[in-house]
Coordinates of C-alpha atoms in Angstrom, one line a residue:
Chain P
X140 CA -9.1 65.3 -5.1
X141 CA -6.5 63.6 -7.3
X142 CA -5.0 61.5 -3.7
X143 CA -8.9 60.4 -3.4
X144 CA -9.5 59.0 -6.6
X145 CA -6.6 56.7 -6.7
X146 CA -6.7 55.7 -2.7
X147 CA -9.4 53.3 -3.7
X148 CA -7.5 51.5 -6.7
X149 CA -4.1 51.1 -4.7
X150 CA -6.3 49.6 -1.8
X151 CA -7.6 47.1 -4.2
X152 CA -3.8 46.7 -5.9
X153 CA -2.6 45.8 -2.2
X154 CA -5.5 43.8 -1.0
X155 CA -5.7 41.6 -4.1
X156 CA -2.1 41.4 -4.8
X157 CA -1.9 39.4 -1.8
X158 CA -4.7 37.0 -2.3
X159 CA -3.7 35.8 -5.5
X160 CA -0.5 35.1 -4.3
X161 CA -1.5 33.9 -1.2
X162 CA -1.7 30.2 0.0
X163 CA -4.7 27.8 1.3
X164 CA -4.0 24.9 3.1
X165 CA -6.3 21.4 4.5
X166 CA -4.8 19.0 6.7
X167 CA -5.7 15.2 6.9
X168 CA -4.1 12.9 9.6
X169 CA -3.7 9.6 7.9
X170 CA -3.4 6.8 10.9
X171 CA -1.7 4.0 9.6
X172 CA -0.3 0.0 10.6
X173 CA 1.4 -3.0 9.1
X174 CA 0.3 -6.4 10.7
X175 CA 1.9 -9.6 10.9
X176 CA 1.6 -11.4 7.8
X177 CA 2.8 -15.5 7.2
X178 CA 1.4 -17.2 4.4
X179 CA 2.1 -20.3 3.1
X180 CA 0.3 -22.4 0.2
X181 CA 1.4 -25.7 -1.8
X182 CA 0.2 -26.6 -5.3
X183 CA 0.0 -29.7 -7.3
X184 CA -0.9 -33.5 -6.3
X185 CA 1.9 -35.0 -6.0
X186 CA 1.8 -39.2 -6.3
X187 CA 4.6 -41.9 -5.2
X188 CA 4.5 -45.6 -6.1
X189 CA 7.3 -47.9 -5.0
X190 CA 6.5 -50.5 -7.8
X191 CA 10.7 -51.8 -8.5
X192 CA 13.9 -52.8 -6.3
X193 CA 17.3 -54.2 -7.1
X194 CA 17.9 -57.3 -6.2
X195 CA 19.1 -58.0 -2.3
X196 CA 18.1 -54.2 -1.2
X197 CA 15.0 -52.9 -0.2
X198 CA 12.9 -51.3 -2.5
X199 CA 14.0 -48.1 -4.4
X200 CA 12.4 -44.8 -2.8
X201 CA 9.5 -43.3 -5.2
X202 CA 10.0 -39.4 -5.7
X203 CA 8.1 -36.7 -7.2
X204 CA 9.1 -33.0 -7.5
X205 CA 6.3 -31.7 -9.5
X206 CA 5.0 -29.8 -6.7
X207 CA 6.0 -26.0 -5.6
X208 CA 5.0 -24.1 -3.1
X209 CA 5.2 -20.5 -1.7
X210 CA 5.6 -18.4 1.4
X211 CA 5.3 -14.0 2.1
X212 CA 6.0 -13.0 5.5
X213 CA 7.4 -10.0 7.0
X214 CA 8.4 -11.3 10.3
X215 CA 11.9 -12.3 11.5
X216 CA 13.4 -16.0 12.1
X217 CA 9.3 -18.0 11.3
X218 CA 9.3 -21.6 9.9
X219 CA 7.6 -24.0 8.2
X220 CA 6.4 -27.4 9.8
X221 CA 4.2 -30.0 8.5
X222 CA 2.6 -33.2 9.7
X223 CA -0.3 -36.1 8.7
X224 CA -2.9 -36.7 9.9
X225 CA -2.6 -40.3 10.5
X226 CA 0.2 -42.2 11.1
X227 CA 1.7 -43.8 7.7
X228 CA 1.1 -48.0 7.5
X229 CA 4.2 -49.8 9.0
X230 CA 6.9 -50.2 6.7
X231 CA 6.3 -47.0 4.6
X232 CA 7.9 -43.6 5.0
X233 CA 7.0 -40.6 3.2
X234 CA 9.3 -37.9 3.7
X235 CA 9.5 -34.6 1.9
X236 CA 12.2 -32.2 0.9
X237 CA 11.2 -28.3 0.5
X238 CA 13.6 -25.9 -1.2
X239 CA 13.9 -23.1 1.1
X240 CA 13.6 -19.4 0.1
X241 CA 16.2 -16.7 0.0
X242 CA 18.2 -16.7 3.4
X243 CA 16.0 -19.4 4.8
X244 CA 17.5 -22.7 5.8
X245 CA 16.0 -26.7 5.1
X246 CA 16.1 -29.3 6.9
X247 CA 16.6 -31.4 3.7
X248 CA 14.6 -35.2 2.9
X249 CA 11.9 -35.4 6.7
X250 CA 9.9 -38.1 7.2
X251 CA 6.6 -36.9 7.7
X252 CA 4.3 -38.2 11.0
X253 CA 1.5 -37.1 13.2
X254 CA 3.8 -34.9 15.1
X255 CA 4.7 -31.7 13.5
X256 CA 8.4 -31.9 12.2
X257 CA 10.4 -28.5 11.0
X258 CA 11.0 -28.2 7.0
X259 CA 12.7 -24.9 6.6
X260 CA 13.5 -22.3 9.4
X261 CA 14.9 -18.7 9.7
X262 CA 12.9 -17.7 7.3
X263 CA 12.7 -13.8 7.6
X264 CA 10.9 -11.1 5.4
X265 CA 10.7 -12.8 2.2
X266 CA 7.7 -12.8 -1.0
X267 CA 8.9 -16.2 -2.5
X268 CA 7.0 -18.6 -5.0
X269 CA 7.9 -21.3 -7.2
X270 CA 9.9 -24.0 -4.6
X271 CA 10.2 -27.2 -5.0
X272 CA 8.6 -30.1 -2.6
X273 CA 9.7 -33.1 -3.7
X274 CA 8.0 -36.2 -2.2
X275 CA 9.7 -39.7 -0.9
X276 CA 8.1 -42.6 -0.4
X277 CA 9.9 -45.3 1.0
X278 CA 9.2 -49.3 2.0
X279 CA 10.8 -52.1 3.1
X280 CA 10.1 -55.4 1.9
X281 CA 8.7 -56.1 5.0
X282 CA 5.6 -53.6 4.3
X283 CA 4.4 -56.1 2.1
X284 CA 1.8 -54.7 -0.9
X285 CA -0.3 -52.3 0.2
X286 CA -3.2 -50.3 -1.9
X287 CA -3.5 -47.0 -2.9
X288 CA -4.0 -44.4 -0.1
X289 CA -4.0 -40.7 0.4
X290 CA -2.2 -38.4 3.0
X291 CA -3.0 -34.9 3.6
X292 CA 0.2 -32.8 4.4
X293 CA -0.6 -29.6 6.3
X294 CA 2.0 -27.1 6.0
X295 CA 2.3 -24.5 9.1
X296 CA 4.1 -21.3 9.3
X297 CA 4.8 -20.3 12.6
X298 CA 7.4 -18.7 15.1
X299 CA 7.9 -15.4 13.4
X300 CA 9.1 -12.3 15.6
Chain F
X821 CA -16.3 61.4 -8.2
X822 CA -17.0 58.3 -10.9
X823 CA -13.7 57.2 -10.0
X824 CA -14.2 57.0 -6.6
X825 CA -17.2 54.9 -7.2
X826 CA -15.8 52.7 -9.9
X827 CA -12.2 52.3 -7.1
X828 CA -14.7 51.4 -4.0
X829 CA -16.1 49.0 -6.4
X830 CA -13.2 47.3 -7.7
X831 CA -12.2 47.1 -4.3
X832 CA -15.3 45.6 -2.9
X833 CA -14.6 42.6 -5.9
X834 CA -11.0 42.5 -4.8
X835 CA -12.7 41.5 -1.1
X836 CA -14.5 39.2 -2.5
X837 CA -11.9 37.1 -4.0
X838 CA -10.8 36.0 -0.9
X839 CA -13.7 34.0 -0.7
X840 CA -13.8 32.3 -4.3
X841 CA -10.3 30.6 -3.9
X842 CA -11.4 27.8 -1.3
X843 CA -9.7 24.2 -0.5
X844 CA -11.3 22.3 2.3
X845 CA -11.5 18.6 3.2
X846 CA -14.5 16.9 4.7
X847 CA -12.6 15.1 7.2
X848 CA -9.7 12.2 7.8
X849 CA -9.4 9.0 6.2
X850 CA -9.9 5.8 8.2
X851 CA -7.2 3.9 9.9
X852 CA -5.5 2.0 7.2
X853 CA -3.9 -1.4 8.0
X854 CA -2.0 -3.9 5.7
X855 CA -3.1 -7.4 6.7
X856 CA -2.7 -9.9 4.1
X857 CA -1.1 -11.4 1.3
X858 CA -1.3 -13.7 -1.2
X859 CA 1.8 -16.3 -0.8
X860 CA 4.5 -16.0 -2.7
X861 CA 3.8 -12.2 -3.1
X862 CA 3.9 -8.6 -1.7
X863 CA 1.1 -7.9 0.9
X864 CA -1.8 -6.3 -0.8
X865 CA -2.4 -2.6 -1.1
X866 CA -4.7 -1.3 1.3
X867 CA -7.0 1.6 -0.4
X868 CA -9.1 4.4 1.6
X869 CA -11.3 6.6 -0.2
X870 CA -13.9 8.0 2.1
X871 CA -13.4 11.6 2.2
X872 CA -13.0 14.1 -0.5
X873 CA -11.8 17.7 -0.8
X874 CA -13.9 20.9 -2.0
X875 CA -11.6 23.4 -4.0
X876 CA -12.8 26.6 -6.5
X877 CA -10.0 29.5 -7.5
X878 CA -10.4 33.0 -8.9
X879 CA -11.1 32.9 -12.6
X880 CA -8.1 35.4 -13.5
X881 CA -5.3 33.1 -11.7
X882 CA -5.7 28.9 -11.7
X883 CA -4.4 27.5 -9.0
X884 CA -3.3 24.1 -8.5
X885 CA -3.2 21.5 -4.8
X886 CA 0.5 20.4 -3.7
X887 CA 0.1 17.3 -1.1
X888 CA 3.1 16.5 1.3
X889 CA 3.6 14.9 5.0
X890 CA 5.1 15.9 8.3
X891 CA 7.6 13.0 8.0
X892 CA 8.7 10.4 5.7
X893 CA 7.0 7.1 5.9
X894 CA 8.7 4.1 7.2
X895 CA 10.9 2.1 5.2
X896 CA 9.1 -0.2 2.7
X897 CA 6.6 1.6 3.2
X898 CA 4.4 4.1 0.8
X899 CA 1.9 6.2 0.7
X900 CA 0.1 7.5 -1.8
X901 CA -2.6 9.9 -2.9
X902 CA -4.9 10.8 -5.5
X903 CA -7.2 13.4 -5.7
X904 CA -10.1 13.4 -8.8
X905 CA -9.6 16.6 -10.5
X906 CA -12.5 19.4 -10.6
X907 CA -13.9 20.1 -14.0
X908 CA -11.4 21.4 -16.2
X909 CA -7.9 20.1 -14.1
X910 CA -6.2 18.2 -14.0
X911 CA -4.9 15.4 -11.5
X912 CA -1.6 14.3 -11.1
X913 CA -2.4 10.3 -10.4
X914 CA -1.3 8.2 -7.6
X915 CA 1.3 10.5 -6.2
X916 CA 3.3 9.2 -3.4
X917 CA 3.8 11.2 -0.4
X918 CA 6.8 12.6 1.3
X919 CA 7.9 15.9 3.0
X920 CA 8.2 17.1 0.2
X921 CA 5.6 19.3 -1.4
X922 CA 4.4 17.2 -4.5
X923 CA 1.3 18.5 -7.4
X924 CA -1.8 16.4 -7.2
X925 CA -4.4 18.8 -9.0
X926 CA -3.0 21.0 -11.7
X927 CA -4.9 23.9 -13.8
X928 CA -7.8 24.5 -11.6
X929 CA -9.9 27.3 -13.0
X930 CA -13.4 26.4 -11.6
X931 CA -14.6 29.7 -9.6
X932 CA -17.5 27.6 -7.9
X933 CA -16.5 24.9 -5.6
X934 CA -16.2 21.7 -6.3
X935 CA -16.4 18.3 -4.2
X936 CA -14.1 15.6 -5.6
X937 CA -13.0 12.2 -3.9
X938 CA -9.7 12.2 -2.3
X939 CA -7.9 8.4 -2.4
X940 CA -4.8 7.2 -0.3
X941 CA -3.1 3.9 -0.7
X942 CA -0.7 2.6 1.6
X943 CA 1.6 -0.1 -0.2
X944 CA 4.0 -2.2 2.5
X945 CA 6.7 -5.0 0.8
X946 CA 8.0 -7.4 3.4
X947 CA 11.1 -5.6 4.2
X948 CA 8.8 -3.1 5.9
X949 CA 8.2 -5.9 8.8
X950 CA 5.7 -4.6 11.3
X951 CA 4.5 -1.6 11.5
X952 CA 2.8 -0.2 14.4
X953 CA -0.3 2.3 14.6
X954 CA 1.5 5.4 13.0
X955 CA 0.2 9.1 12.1
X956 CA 1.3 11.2 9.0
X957 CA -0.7 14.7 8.8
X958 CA -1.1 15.2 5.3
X959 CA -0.9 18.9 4.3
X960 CA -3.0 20.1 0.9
X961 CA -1.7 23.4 0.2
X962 CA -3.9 25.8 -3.1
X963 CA -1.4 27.8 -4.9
X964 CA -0.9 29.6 -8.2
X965 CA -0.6 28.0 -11.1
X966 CA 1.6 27.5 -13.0

């Protein structure tokens, strides 16, 4: 009689002991992919007048470094061309020097042309803002006085592996 | 004779509580891909939130959810997690995820179940470079607490 009272309560001591101490589990399968990402952007409006010269030389190159610009990408060896759209008026050059990011190489002060010209290369896995574009504008005397005009400099990341 | 009833009844509780301690989730999370960035900075955080998780424990033993994958991620990259905690728990955050068993949901004492969101971010810096379509099984595990 005694053995049949207390079979019930060690049953329940062994079956719950378990349970509270026992585990659950849920499985999720997260699927998961990094693209290719190059992005590039340029701030400020930069403006160049040749207005002086010294005496016997062509005129003095106009600069302005008030512009920056910035570049992420996560690929290997990309770089950064540019190009206008239409060709500047004879006599002028406008060239542009960009500060290259960490590891990344420029191709220093580039005259700028319909043709796409390379500004900075190897540039490789790099979050970088806050570089310098500094803008030349060049004439000869020969150029003569010509007006105001604007030139839209698109900037092209590209080459990345 | 009393004790045998009151024993066979104890013990038909006892069977029961394998059924109040529950964690289940309602599915897998959408492929998550980092695409973008803002020049000049980190790619952006891609966030997934679409499924959510169901969990209750036995009112005489809280319980709390330990997350970890099958294998580290990649380099530069994370993932994390955060579950919303049931009524009365409490969640860990954004916990990122490795093989290593890590709390998300501590103190849970609901004995009814409970549906809360479950939310995974996966974070890439540049060093990461590219990334192809990978799989990490992420393993919820409901144990005692504390």
């Amino acid at each position: 009689m005694r053995a049949s009272l207390f079979a019930p309560i060690l049953a329940l001591t062994t079956a719950v002991a378990p349970m509270l101490a026992s585990a659950q589990t849920a499985t999720q399968t997260v699927t998961f992919a990094v693209n290719a990402i190059n992005q590039i952007s340029a701030t400020g409006s930069p403006s160049v007048t040749v207005t002086t010269a010294t005496a016997g030389s062509q005129p003095t190159d106009a600069t302005d470094a008030s512009s920056t610009w910035a570049v992420t990408t996560n690929q290997t060896g990309a770089k950064i061309s540019a190009s206008i759209p239409t060709a500047m008026p004879a006599g002028l050059t406008l060239s542009v020097n960009l500060v290259a990011p960490a590891g990344a190489t420029s191709a220093g002060v580039t005259a700028l042309g319909t043709v796409a010209v390379d500004l900075v290369t190897s540039i490789t896995k790099v979050a970088q803002s806050g570089m310098t574009a500094t803008y030349h504008l060049s004439a000869t005397a020969a150029a003569g006085v010509v007006g105001s005009g604007t030139k839209v400099v698109t900037y092209t990341i590209s080459g990345g592996t | 004779m009393k004790l045998l009833v009151i024993g066979s009844a104890l013990l038909s509780v006892g069977g029961g509580f394998a059924h109040a301690q529950t964690l289940l989730v309602s599915g897998s999370p959408a492929t998550m891909t980092v695409t973008g960035a803002t020049a000049g900075s980190q790619p952006l955080t891609q966030t997934e939130n679409s499924t959510t998780y169901t969990v209750s424990a036995l009112i005489i033993q809280p319980k709390k959810v330990t997350a970890q994958i099958n294998t580290n991620m990649p380099a530069g990259v994370t993932l994390t997690v955060l579950l919303v905690a049931p009524s009365g728990a409490t969640s860990a955050g954004r916990v990122a995820l490795d093989n290593i068993a890590r709390d998300v949901v501590t103190n849970i004492t609901n004995t009814l179940p409970q549906a809360r969101i479950v939310e995974y971010q996966l974070t890439a810096t540049v060093s990461a470079g590219v990334i192809p379509v990978s799989t990490r099984t992420v393993t919820l595990t409901l144990v005692n607490y504390p």
